[in-house]
Amino acid sequence: MNNPQVIDVLVIGAGPSGSAVAIDLVRRELDVRIVDRSPHAFDGSRAKGVQPRSLEVLEDLGALPDVLAGGSAYPKLGIHAGPLALPWKMFTHKEATSDVPYPNTWLIPQFRTDRALHARLSELGHDIEFGRELTELTQGEDTVVAKVAGADGTEEIVARYVVGADGGSSVVRKQLGVGFVGRTDESDRVLLVDASVTGLARNRWHMWPGRGGRLIGACPLPHSDMFQWMIRLKPDEEPPAKKDDILQRIHDHTRDRRIQLHDIHWTSVFRPNIRLAENYGRGRVFLVGDAAHVHTPAGAQGLNTGIQDGYNLGWKISQVLAGANAALLDTYETERQPIAAGVLGLSTQKWGGIAKLDPSSMKRGKDEQQLALTYYGGPLAPADGMRTSTLRVGDRAPDAELLRADGTGTRLFDVCRGPHFTAIAYGAGAARDLDVLAWPTAGAQLERLTVGARAADGLTFSDPQNTLKDAYGLDGDTLLLIRPDGYIGHIATRDFLITTQSAARAMTP
C-alpha cells in the first residue's frame, strides 16, 4: 500500500495499561488500533490487587461493574506456624465515605481485569488485534511508522502517536533506545501457580514462612476453586514444572498433606525486577506500565501504576491532537515518572521486609491505595498556586454527595465521569465568573457545576450535608477546575476568571 491510512494512535500491548489508555482514547472519538503479540488474552492471575484509586479510574472508563463482579475483598492472612494458623489482618477494612467510594483494595485475578477492560473496549466498537508483533518503529516529523508482523504477513501502520504498553521486555522501549535503569536479582525467583485446590480453607490468604525468606503463599482466587501459589525458590533450585512435583514441593514445605492440586491453569517464574525507564517517551512515542517501570509484587502496585499512566496520558494526547500545545505531552513524564520512582521504593521495601518476616511489610495502608498521590509542584500544578484548607492543585479530586435542583441526589463523580473537564463554582461570586468563563470549542469540553448559588448556565446543586465543603476544604467562594483524569487542575479563591483561564490555557487548544 503506497499511502496507508493515518490513524491517530497505535497502542502496542493489550494488558491493563494498554487497554486503559485505548479505552480513554476511543471514548474521545479518536481513530485507534491496539495490537498484542500474544495469540490471545492473558490467562494468569499474576497482578491480583486493584487499589482504590484504580477502582475510581475503572469506574470512569466504564469497566468497573465487571471488575467488581469478578473479585472480592481480601481475606485475612493465615500465617502457619507448625500446626497453628495465626490470623493476621493485612488490610484494615474501611466503610465507603462520601469522598472515598471505594476504600478497600479489591482482589481479582489479572485475567479477569484484562477481560473486563477488553469487554469495555469491545462495547466501544474496538477489538484487540492479537497475534500481531511490532518489529520496527520509524519516526517522522508528523507520524510514526510501525511495522507489525502477523500470520498474514507484515503491515505498516502509520499513526500520529504510538503508545508502548508491551511489558518489561518492551520492544517499543528498545526501539527508542531508552535505558531501563535498575537491577534484576536472578537468585531471587518465585514460582507462580494457578491451580484448583482441595484441602485448604478459602477464607485465608495462607503463608508458610521459611528460612531465608523462602516462604510459600496461597491466595484464594474469588469465584473459583483456584489458589494463586507463590513459591519462593532457592538460588540454585530448578522450578518444578509437573503437577506432582509442584505438589511435592508444597507438601515438603507446608507439612500438610491434606492439600491437593488438581488442574493447573497457569504457571510462571517471576524474578523481582526493579527498573525505571530513563524517559517515558521520545518524539511521538510514549511508554506506559511495565514498559516504563517494573516492580516487586509486594503491595500490588505495578498494575495500578500502569493503569494510571494510561489515564494520565490519554487526555493529553487527545488535547494535543485537537490543537493544544505539544508541551502538554511533556508533562506526562514529568508527572508520572516520580510516582513510579516512589512506588518502586515502596514495593522494594515491602518485598525485602517480607523476606525477613517483618510484620509491618505485610500491612497495607494509604501508601499502597494511591489515593494520596499528587502532581503538586509539577508543571500543571505550581506550588505557588492557591489552595483550600484540605486540597492543593495537583491533588486527587474527592467525591461528594450533592442534591440536584429537583431534589434528587447524585455523586460528584457521576458528574465528572466522562472525557470532559469539570468546573465547580462554590458561592455566588465564583458562579458569576464561571458563567462567563470562555472555553475552546475544540478538544475536551467543560462541564460547569454550581454549588450554593443559581447558575445562568450549567448544573446547579446544593451541598446539604457539607460533603463537598468538608472534602474540598471550602471556606468561601471558590472556583475549582478538575482535569479529565480526576486531579485538581486549578484552585481559585480570588481572581476567579483570570487565573482559571490562565491555568486552562496550558491544557486546552
Short mmCIF file of C-alpha atoms in Angstrom, two decimals:
data_model
loop_
_atom_site.label_atom_id
_atom_site.label_comp_id
_atom_site.label_asym_id
_atom_site.label_seq_id
_atom_site.Cartn_x
_atom_site.Cartn_y
_atom_site.Cartn_z
CA MET A 1 0.00 0.00 0.00
CA ASN A 2 1.58 3.29 -1.11
CA ASN A 3 -0.50 5.65 1.04
CA PRO A 4 -1.72 3.79 4.12
CA GLN A 5 -4.42 5.46 6.18
CA VAL A 6 -3.01 7.54 9.02
CA ILE A 7 -4.64 6.72 12.37
CA ASP A 8 -4.47 8.85 15.49
CA VAL A 9 -2.92 6.39 17.94
CA LEU A 10 -1.45 2.88 17.77
CA VAL A 11 -1.28 1.08 21.12
CA ILE A 12 1.22 -1.77 21.38
CA GLY A 13 0.19 -4.21 24.13
CA ALA A 14 -3.26 -5.16 25.44
CA GLY A 15 -2.58 -5.64 29.15
CA PRO A 16 -4.25 -3.39 31.73
CA SER A 17 -2.14 -0.31 30.88
CA GLY A 18 -2.57 -0.53 27.12
CA SER A 19 -6.25 -1.40 27.37
CA ALA A 20 -6.93 1.51 29.76
CA VAL A 21 -5.28 4.10 27.53
CA ALA A 22 -7.02 2.63 24.46
CA ILE A 23 -10.45 2.93 26.14
CA ASP A 24 -9.73 6.52 27.11
CA LEU A 25 -8.62 7.41 23.58
CA VAL A 26 -11.54 5.65 21.90
CA ARG A 27 -14.14 7.36 24.08
CA ARG A 28 -12.59 10.64 22.92
CA GLU A 29 -13.55 9.58 19.39
CA LEU A 30 -10.00 9.10 18.17
CA ASP A 31 -9.02 6.59 15.50
CA VAL A 32 -7.18 3.90 17.50
CA ARG A 33 -5.76 0.44 16.92
CA ILE A 34 -4.45 -1.84 19.67
CA VAL A 35 -2.22 -4.82 18.83
CA ASP A 36 -0.67 -7.51 21.01
CA ARG A 37 1.93 -10.13 20.12
CA SER A 38 0.23 -12.85 22.22
CA PRO A 39 -2.18 -15.16 20.41
CA HIS A 40 -4.92 -14.48 22.98
CA ALA A 41 -5.69 -12.61 26.18
CA PHE A 42 -3.52 -13.27 29.23
CA ASP A 43 -4.59 -16.33 31.27
CA GLY A 44 -2.80 -15.89 34.61
CA SER A 45 -3.70 -14.35 37.95
CA ARG A 46 -0.37 -12.51 38.25
CA ALA A 47 -1.26 -8.96 39.45
CA LYS A 48 -4.34 -9.56 41.55
CA GLY A 49 -4.83 -6.42 43.68
CA VAL A 50 -6.71 -3.39 42.35
CA GLN A 51 -6.26 -0.33 44.55
CA PRO A 52 -8.98 2.20 45.50
CA ARG A 53 -7.68 4.90 43.15
CA SER A 54 -7.64 2.45 40.25
CA LEU A 55 -11.23 1.45 41.05
CA GLU A 56 -12.19 5.10 40.59
CA VAL A 57 -10.35 5.17 37.26
CA LEU A 58 -12.05 1.96 36.12
CA GLU A 59 -15.43 3.42 37.05
CA ASP A 60 -14.78 6.45 34.86
CA LEU A 61 -13.65 4.21 31.99
CA GLY A 62 -16.79 2.08 32.29
CA ALA A 63 -15.07 -1.20 33.27
CA LEU A 64 -15.81 -1.22 37.00
CA PRO A 65 -19.00 -3.36 37.05
CA ASP A 66 -17.17 -6.36 35.56
CA VAL A 67 -14.18 -5.83 37.87
CA LEU A 68 -16.40 -5.77 40.95
CA ALA A 69 -18.32 -8.82 39.74
CA GLY A 70 -15.06 -10.74 39.14
CA GLY A 71 -13.46 -10.12 42.52
CA SER A 72 -13.93 -9.85 46.28
CA ALA A 73 -12.48 -8.24 49.37
CA TYR A 74 -9.17 -9.66 50.54
CA PRO A 75 -9.32 -12.36 53.21
CA LYS A 76 -7.18 -12.19 56.32
CA LEU A 77 -3.73 -13.70 56.21
CA GLY A 78 -3.33 -17.09 57.84
CA ILE A 79 0.30 -17.38 58.95
CA HIS A 80 1.12 -21.03 59.57
CA ALA A 81 3.48 -21.89 62.43
CA GLY A 82 3.57 -25.66 62.82
CA PRO A 83 0.01 -26.90 63.39
CA LEU A 84 -1.27 -23.38 64.16
CA ALA A 85 -2.54 -20.80 61.69
CA LEU A 86 -2.42 -17.30 63.15
CA PRO A 87 -4.90 -14.82 61.64
CA TRP A 88 -3.35 -11.53 60.55
CA LYS A 89 -5.25 -8.58 59.17
CA MET A 90 -3.25 -7.27 56.21
CA PHE A 91 -5.85 -4.62 55.39
CA THR A 92 -7.97 -2.54 57.72
CA HIS A 93 -11.43 -2.82 56.22
CA LYS A 94 -13.00 0.60 55.75
CA GLU A 95 -16.55 1.66 55.03
CA ALA A 96 -17.23 3.81 51.98
CA THR A 97 -17.50 7.52 52.67
CA SER A 98 -18.86 10.43 50.65
CA ASP A 99 -15.36 11.38 49.47
CA VAL A 100 -13.89 7.86 49.03
CA PRO A 101 -16.46 5.50 47.47
CA TYR A 102 -14.06 2.53 47.13
CA PRO A 103 -11.85 2.49 50.24
CA ASN A 104 -10.57 -1.10 50.07
CA THR A 105 -8.17 -2.98 47.80
CA TRP A 106 -10.04 -5.40 45.55
CA LEU A 107 -8.87 -8.98 44.99
CA ILE A 108 -9.31 -10.08 41.37
CA PRO A 109 -7.03 -12.23 39.18
CA GLN A 110 -5.41 -10.26 36.40
CA PHE A 111 -7.02 -12.30 33.64
CA ARG A 112 -10.44 -11.03 34.80
CA THR A 113 -9.23 -7.42 34.97
CA ASP A 114 -7.87 -7.77 31.44
CA ARG A 115 -11.12 -9.21 30.17
CA ALA A 116 -13.19 -6.50 31.85
CA LEU A 117 -11.14 -3.88 30.03
CA HIS A 118 -11.31 -5.80 26.75
CA ALA A 119 -15.09 -6.12 27.08
CA ARG A 120 -15.39 -2.37 27.62
CA LEU A 121 -13.21 -1.72 24.58
CA SER A 122 -15.44 -4.02 22.55
CA GLU A 123 -18.54 -2.13 23.76
CA LEU A 124 -16.94 0.98 22.29
CA GLY A 125 -16.56 -0.78 18.94
CA HIS A 126 -12.89 -1.75 19.10
CA ASP A 127 -11.35 -5.21 19.35
CA ILE A 128 -7.76 -6.15 20.13
CA GLU A 129 -5.68 -7.49 17.27
CA PHE A 130 -3.93 -10.47 18.86
CA GLY A 131 -1.02 -12.32 17.27
CA ARG A 132 0.50 -9.10 15.86
CA GLU A 133 4.05 -8.23 16.90
CA LEU A 134 5.92 -4.95 16.48
CA THR A 135 9.18 -5.40 14.57
CA GLU A 136 10.24 -1.84 13.76
CA LEU A 137 9.42 1.80 14.56
CA THR A 138 10.39 4.80 12.44
CA GLN A 139 9.53 8.33 13.49
CA GLY A 140 8.90 11.22 11.14
CA GLU A 141 8.04 14.83 11.85
CA ASP A 142 4.28 14.26 11.97
CA THR A 143 3.80 10.49 12.15
CA VAL A 144 5.28 7.20 13.29
CA VAL A 145 5.52 4.15 11.02
CA ALA A 146 5.22 0.82 12.81
CA LYS A 147 5.94 -2.48 11.11
CA VAL A 148 3.73 -5.15 12.64
CA ALA A 149 4.09 -8.84 11.79
CA GLY A 150 1.20 -11.28 11.93
CA ALA A 151 0.06 -14.59 10.45
CA ASP A 152 -0.87 -12.82 7.21
CA GLY A 153 2.46 -11.05 6.82
CA THR A 154 3.87 -7.66 7.81
CA GLU A 155 1.79 -4.49 7.78
CA GLU A 156 2.94 -0.89 8.00
CA ILE A 157 0.71 1.10 10.36
CA VAL A 158 1.08 4.87 10.24
CA ALA A 159 -0.04 6.73 13.35
CA ARG A 160 0.26 10.24 14.71
CA TYR A 161 1.26 8.78 18.09
CA VAL A 162 2.31 5.36 19.42
CA VAL A 163 1.88 4.11 22.98
CA GLY A 164 4.16 1.26 24.07
CA ALA A 165 2.42 -0.89 26.67
CA ASP A 166 4.30 -4.07 25.81
CA GLY A 167 5.70 -5.07 29.21
CA GLY A 168 9.05 -5.20 30.94
CA SER A 169 10.85 -6.53 27.86
CA SER A 170 9.25 -3.79 25.75
CA VAL A 171 10.21 -3.80 22.08
CA VAL A 172 8.98 -0.20 21.86
CA ARG A 173 11.39 0.91 24.59
CA LYS A 174 14.26 -0.93 22.93
CA GLN A 175 13.40 0.59 19.53
CA LEU A 176 13.54 4.03 21.14
CA GLY A 177 16.89 3.24 22.76
CA VAL A 178 15.60 4.28 26.19
CA GLY A 179 17.62 2.99 29.13
CA PHE A 180 15.93 0.81 31.76
CA VAL A 181 17.81 1.60 34.95
CA GLY A 182 17.81 -0.73 37.94
CA ARG A 183 18.50 -4.34 38.73
CA THR A 184 17.23 -7.88 38.38
CA ASP A 185 18.13 -10.35 41.12
CA GLU A 186 18.47 -13.64 39.25
CA SER A 187 18.89 -15.52 42.55
CA ASP A 188 15.51 -14.34 43.86
CA ARG A 189 12.84 -16.24 41.93
CA VAL A 190 9.22 -17.03 42.66
CA LEU A 191 7.21 -19.78 41.03
CA LEU A 192 3.63 -18.63 40.50
CA VAL A 193 0.99 -21.32 40.03
CA ASP A 194 -2.76 -21.01 39.46
CA ALA A 195 -4.24 -24.36 40.47
CA SER A 196 -7.53 -25.89 41.52
CA VAL A 197 -7.08 -26.94 45.13
CA THR A 198 -8.82 -29.03 47.77
CA GLY A 199 -7.90 -29.50 51.42
CA LEU A 200 -7.22 -25.81 52.12
CA ALA A 201 -9.62 -23.29 53.65
CA ARG A 202 -10.60 -20.49 51.29
CA ASN A 203 -11.17 -17.86 53.99
CA ARG A 204 -7.46 -17.09 54.38
CA TRP A 205 -4.51 -15.97 52.32
CA HIS A 206 -2.20 -18.68 53.63
CA MET A 207 1.51 -18.13 54.31
CA TRP A 208 4.06 -20.66 55.43
CA PRO A 209 7.28 -18.87 56.44
CA GLY A 210 10.64 -20.49 55.76
CA ARG A 211 14.29 -19.89 56.45
CA GLY A 212 15.94 -17.14 54.47
CA GLY A 213 12.57 -15.81 53.37
CA ARG A 214 11.81 -18.96 51.32
CA LEU A 215 8.13 -18.77 52.07
CA ILE A 216 5.14 -20.28 50.30
CA GLY A 217 1.88 -18.40 49.97
CA ALA A 218 -1.54 -19.43 48.67
CA CYS A 219 -4.18 -16.81 47.94
CA PRO A 220 -7.75 -17.93 47.10
CA LEU A 221 -8.94 -16.53 43.78
CA PRO A 222 -12.57 -15.35 44.01
CA HIS A 223 -15.46 -17.24 42.42
CA SER A 224 -13.35 -20.32 41.64
CA ASP A 225 -11.70 -23.32 43.24
CA MET A 226 -8.28 -21.89 42.40
CA PHE A 227 -5.49 -20.51 44.55
CA GLN A 228 -2.57 -18.44 43.35
CA TRP A 229 0.53 -20.14 44.82
CA MET A 230 3.74 -18.17 45.35
CA ILE A 231 6.70 -20.48 45.94
CA ARG A 232 9.94 -18.63 46.65
CA LEU A 233 12.74 -20.74 45.21
CA LYS A 234 16.24 -21.33 46.46
CA PRO A 235 19.00 -19.67 44.38
CA ASP A 236 20.03 -22.92 42.70
CA GLU A 237 16.63 -24.64 42.71
CA GLU A 238 15.15 -25.91 39.46
CA PRO A 239 11.48 -24.79 39.39
CA PRO A 240 9.19 -27.83 39.45
CA ALA A 241 7.09 -27.99 36.30
CA LYS A 242 4.84 -31.05 36.64
CA LYS A 243 1.80 -31.08 38.89
CA ASP A 244 3.09 -33.91 41.08
CA ASP A 245 6.45 -32.19 41.52
CA ILE A 246 4.81 -28.87 42.43
CA LEU A 247 2.58 -30.64 44.93
CA GLN A 248 5.57 -32.45 46.44
CA ARG A 249 7.35 -29.12 46.83
CA ILE A 250 4.28 -27.72 48.63
CA HIS A 251 3.99 -30.78 50.89
CA ASP A 252 7.67 -30.68 51.79
CA HIS A 253 7.40 -27.05 52.87
CA THR A 254 3.94 -26.95 54.49
CA ARG A 255 3.91 -30.45 56.04
CA ASP A 256 0.21 -30.50 55.19
CA ARG A 257 -0.68 -33.49 53.02
CA ARG A 258 -4.36 -32.64 53.03
CA ILE A 259 -3.59 -30.10 50.33
CA GLN A 260 -4.21 -31.49 46.87
CA LEU A 261 -3.68 -29.86 43.48
CA HIS A 262 -5.97 -30.75 40.64
CA ASP A 263 -5.95 -28.78 37.40
CA ILE A 264 -3.04 -26.40 36.91
CA HIS A 265 -4.23 -23.44 34.86
CA TRP A 266 -1.10 -21.28 34.59
CA THR A 267 2.50 -21.16 35.83
CA SER A 268 5.28 -18.61 35.59
CA VAL A 269 8.68 -18.00 37.16
CA PHE A 270 8.90 -14.43 38.39
CA ARG A 271 12.11 -12.50 39.05
CA PRO A 272 11.68 -9.29 41.03
CA ASN A 273 12.85 -6.67 38.57
CA ILE A 274 13.30 -3.17 39.98
CA ARG A 275 13.72 -0.87 36.99
CA LEU A 276 12.65 2.57 35.76
CA ALA A 277 12.84 3.92 32.21
CA GLU A 278 15.15 6.91 31.82
CA ASN A 279 12.50 8.57 29.68
CA TYR A 280 8.78 7.91 29.29
CA GLY A 281 8.86 8.62 25.60
CA ARG A 282 10.68 10.17 22.71
CA GLY A 283 9.10 12.23 20.00
CA ARG A 284 5.68 10.81 19.21
CA VAL A 285 6.15 7.53 21.10
CA PHE A 286 5.32 7.03 24.78
CA LEU A 287 5.79 4.23 27.33
CA VAL A 288 3.21 3.15 29.91
CA GLY A 289 3.01 0.40 32.53
CA ASP A 290 5.72 -2.24 32.76
CA ALA A 291 7.38 -0.83 29.63
CA ALA A 292 8.24 2.20 31.78
CA HIS A 293 8.66 0.66 35.25
CA VAL A 294 8.76 -2.80 36.79
CA HIS A 295 8.32 -3.61 40.48
CA THR A 296 8.35 -6.40 43.01
CA PRO A 297 4.87 -7.89 43.57
CA ALA A 298 4.68 -6.58 47.15
CA GLY A 299 1.91 -4.08 47.76
CA ALA A 300 0.06 -4.61 44.46
CA GLN A 301 1.50 -1.51 42.79
CA GLY A 302 2.60 -2.36 39.24
CA LEU A 303 -0.76 -2.93 37.53
CA ASN A 304 -2.29 0.03 39.31
CA THR A 305 0.52 2.40 38.43
CA GLY A 306 0.31 1.27 34.81
CA ILE A 307 -3.45 1.86 34.52
CA GLN A 308 -2.97 5.33 35.94
CA ASP A 309 -0.13 6.01 33.48
CA GLY A 310 -2.56 5.45 30.65
CA TYR A 311 -5.23 7.56 32.35
CA ASN A 312 -2.78 10.47 32.61
CA LEU A 313 -1.58 10.15 29.01
CA GLY A 314 -4.84 9.60 27.13
CA TRP A 315 -6.47 13.01 27.60
CA LYS A 316 -3.19 14.79 26.89
CA ILE A 317 -2.73 13.06 23.52
CA SER A 318 -6.34 13.90 22.64
CA GLN A 319 -5.92 17.56 23.61
CA VAL A 320 -2.75 17.94 21.55
CA LEU A 321 -4.43 16.32 18.55
CA ALA A 322 -7.22 18.88 19.00
CA GLY A 323 -4.72 21.73 18.90
CA ALA A 324 -3.27 22.14 22.40
CA ASN A 325 0.41 22.98 22.71
CA ALA A 326 2.55 19.83 22.30
CA ALA A 327 4.33 20.78 25.54
CA LEU A 328 1.32 19.28 27.33
CA LEU A 329 2.68 15.85 26.38
CA ASP A 330 5.96 16.62 28.15
CA THR A 331 4.01 16.73 31.42
CA TYR A 332 3.23 13.00 31.10
CA GLU A 333 6.78 12.02 32.05
CA THR A 334 7.20 14.89 34.50
CA GLU A 335 4.08 13.85 36.42
CA ARG A 336 4.25 10.07 36.19
CA GLN A 337 7.94 9.21 36.47
CA PRO A 338 8.28 10.48 40.08
CA ILE A 339 5.18 8.49 41.00
CA ALA A 340 6.74 5.29 39.65
CA ALA A 341 10.04 6.04 41.41
CA GLY A 342 8.20 6.34 44.72
CA VAL A 343 6.23 3.17 44.09
CA LEU A 344 9.45 1.29 43.26
CA GLY A 345 10.87 2.31 46.61
CA LEU A 346 7.71 1.28 48.46
CA SER A 347 7.33 -2.14 46.83
CA THR A 348 11.06 -2.90 47.15
CA GLN A 349 10.97 -2.08 50.86
CA LYS A 350 7.91 -4.28 51.37
CA TRP A 351 9.46 -7.18 49.44
CA GLY A 352 12.65 -7.03 51.48
CA GLY A 353 10.64 -6.93 54.70
CA ILE A 354 8.59 -9.98 53.74
CA ALA A 355 11.81 -11.96 53.34
CA LYS A 356 12.70 -11.03 56.92
CA LEU A 357 9.16 -11.78 58.16
CA ASP A 358 8.80 -8.15 59.23
CA PRO A 359 5.10 -7.80 60.22
CA SER A 360 4.98 -4.19 59.00
CA SER A 361 5.79 -5.41 55.49
CA MET A 362 2.58 -7.42 55.44
CA LYS A 363 0.44 -4.43 56.39
CA ARG A 364 -1.23 -2.39 53.66
CA GLY A 365 -2.42 1.19 54.06
CA LYS A 366 -2.86 4.56 52.39
CA ASP A 367 0.51 4.49 50.61
CA GLU A 368 -0.49 1.40 48.67
CA GLN A 369 -4.03 2.62 47.94
CA GLN A 370 -2.69 5.51 45.80
CA LEU A 371 -5.41 7.94 46.90
CA ALA A 372 -2.84 10.39 48.25
CA LEU A 373 -0.72 10.55 45.08
CA THR A 374 -0.36 14.12 43.86
CA TYR A 375 1.09 16.11 40.98
CA TYR A 376 1.53 19.13 43.25
CA GLY A 377 4.64 21.13 42.34
CA GLY A 378 4.66 19.80 38.77
CA PRO A 379 4.31 21.76 35.52
CA LEU A 380 0.48 21.75 35.66
CA ALA A 381 0.28 22.24 39.43
CA PRO A 382 2.61 25.06 40.51
CA ALA A 383 3.48 25.16 44.18
CA ASP A 384 2.79 28.90 44.37
CA GLY A 385 -0.86 28.45 43.41
CA MET A 386 -3.89 28.99 45.62
CA ARG A 387 -5.21 26.20 47.82
CA THR A 388 -8.07 25.33 50.15
CA SER A 389 -7.77 24.12 53.73
CA THR A 390 -7.60 20.47 52.53
CA LEU A 391 -6.50 20.49 48.88
CA ARG A 392 -3.70 21.78 46.68
CA VAL A 393 -3.65 21.95 42.92
CA GLY A 394 -2.50 18.56 41.61
CA ASP A 395 -4.26 16.55 44.34
CA ARG A 396 -6.90 13.91 43.66
CA ALA A 397 -10.38 15.42 43.42
CA PRO A 398 -12.51 13.75 46.13
CA ASP A 399 -16.05 12.53 45.60
CA ALA A 400 -19.03 14.21 47.31
CA GLU A 401 -22.79 13.71 47.70
CA LEU A 402 -24.86 16.52 46.19
CA LEU A 403 -28.50 17.36 45.54
CA ARG A 404 -29.74 18.46 42.13
CA ALA A 405 -32.14 21.37 41.79
CA ASP A 406 -35.05 18.91 41.59
CA GLY A 407 -34.06 17.36 44.94
CA THR A 408 -32.57 14.12 43.57
CA GLY A 409 -29.20 13.02 44.89
CA THR A 410 -26.05 12.40 42.86
CA ARG A 411 -22.36 11.81 43.34
CA LEU A 412 -19.85 14.37 42.17
CA PHE A 413 -18.03 11.51 40.42
CA ASP A 414 -21.18 10.90 38.35
CA VAL A 415 -21.00 14.48 37.10
CA CYS A 416 -17.24 14.26 36.45
CA ARG A 417 -17.46 10.90 34.65
CA GLY A 418 -16.53 11.16 31.00
CA PRO A 419 -13.83 12.73 28.82
CA HIS A 420 -14.52 16.35 29.84
CA PHE A 421 -13.09 18.84 32.32
CA THR A 422 -15.34 19.83 35.24
CA ALA A 423 -15.52 23.28 36.84
CA ILE A 424 -17.10 23.69 40.27
CA ALA A 425 -18.21 27.13 41.38
CA TYR A 426 -18.84 27.31 45.11
CA GLY A 427 -20.62 30.52 46.05
CA ALA A 428 -22.25 33.36 44.12
CA GLY A 429 -19.06 35.21 43.17
CA ALA A 430 -17.42 32.12 41.70
CA ALA A 431 -20.69 31.23 39.93
CA ARG A 432 -20.86 34.61 38.18
CA ASP A 433 -17.36 34.21 36.79
CA LEU A 434 -17.91 30.57 35.80
CA ASP A 435 -20.92 31.67 33.74
CA VAL A 436 -18.68 33.86 31.56
CA LEU A 437 -15.57 31.63 31.53
CA ALA A 438 -14.56 31.15 27.89
CA TRP A 439 -13.76 27.57 26.82
CA PRO A 440 -12.40 26.28 23.50
CA THR A 441 -14.83 24.51 21.18
CA ALA A 442 -12.11 22.03 20.21
CA GLY A 443 -10.89 19.24 22.47
CA ALA A 444 -12.35 18.14 25.80
CA GLN A 445 -15.36 20.25 26.75
CA LEU A 446 -16.19 21.79 30.12
CA GLU A 447 -18.98 20.64 32.43
CA ARG A 448 -19.99 23.62 34.59
CA LEU A 449 -21.32 22.88 38.05
CA THR A 450 -22.51 25.46 40.58
CA VAL A 451 -23.00 24.67 44.27
CA GLY A 452 -24.76 27.01 46.67
CA ALA A 453 -25.82 29.59 44.06
CA ARG A 454 -28.02 29.82 40.99
CA ALA A 455 -26.28 29.38 37.67
CA ALA A 456 -27.24 31.07 34.42
CA ASP A 457 -25.89 28.08 32.55
CA GLY A 458 -24.74 24.59 33.57
CA LEU A 459 -25.81 22.42 36.50
CA THR A 460 -26.99 23.76 39.87
CA PHE A 461 -26.51 21.71 43.05
CA SER A 462 -26.74 22.06 46.79
CA ASP A 463 -24.50 20.51 49.45
CA PRO A 464 -26.89 19.96 52.40
CA GLN A 465 -24.60 17.55 54.25
CA ASN A 466 -21.49 19.69 53.58
CA THR A 467 -19.75 16.72 51.97
CA LEU A 468 -18.27 18.88 49.21
CA LYS A 469 -17.46 21.72 51.61
CA ASP A 470 -15.64 19.40 54.02
CA ALA A 471 -13.79 17.22 51.50
CA TYR A 472 -12.67 20.23 49.46
CA GLY A 473 -11.94 22.47 52.46
CA LEU A 474 -14.14 25.30 51.17
CA ASP A 475 -14.28 28.34 53.46
CA GLY A 476 -15.68 30.85 50.96
CA ASP A 477 -16.24 31.47 47.27
CA THR A 478 -14.02 29.09 45.29
CA LEU A 479 -13.71 28.07 41.65
CA LEU A 480 -12.16 24.64 41.05
CA LEU A 481 -11.11 23.12 37.74
CA ILE A 482 -10.94 19.30 37.66
CA ARG A 483 -8.89 17.66 34.93
CA PRO A 484 -10.28 14.77 32.86
CA ASP A 485 -8.14 12.34 34.91
CA GLY A 486 -9.73 13.41 38.19
CA TYR A 487 -6.98 15.66 39.58
CA ILE A 488 -7.33 19.30 40.57
CA GLY A 489 -6.17 21.45 37.65
CA HIS A 490 -6.70 24.80 39.33
CA ILE A 491 -7.99 26.35 42.56
CA ALA A 492 -9.13 29.98 42.65
CA THR A 493 -10.23 31.64 45.87
CA ARG A 494 -9.97 35.09 44.24
CA ASP A 495 -9.44 36.44 40.70
CA PHE A 496 -11.58 33.52 39.57
CA LEU A 497 -11.84 34.29 35.89
CA ILE A 498 -8.30 35.45 35.09
CA THR A 499 -6.45 32.73 37.00
CA THR A 500 -8.70 29.89 35.77
CA GLN A 501 -8.39 30.97 32.13
CA SER A 502 -4.60 31.12 32.56
CA ALA A 503 -4.44 27.61 34.07
CA ALA A 504 -6.73 26.18 31.38
CA ARG A 505 -4.57 27.62 28.62
CA ALA A 506 -1.81 25.06 29.32
CA MET A 507 -4.26 22.15 28.97
CA THR A 508 -6.54 23.20 26.11
CA PRO A 509 -6.31 24.09 22.40
#
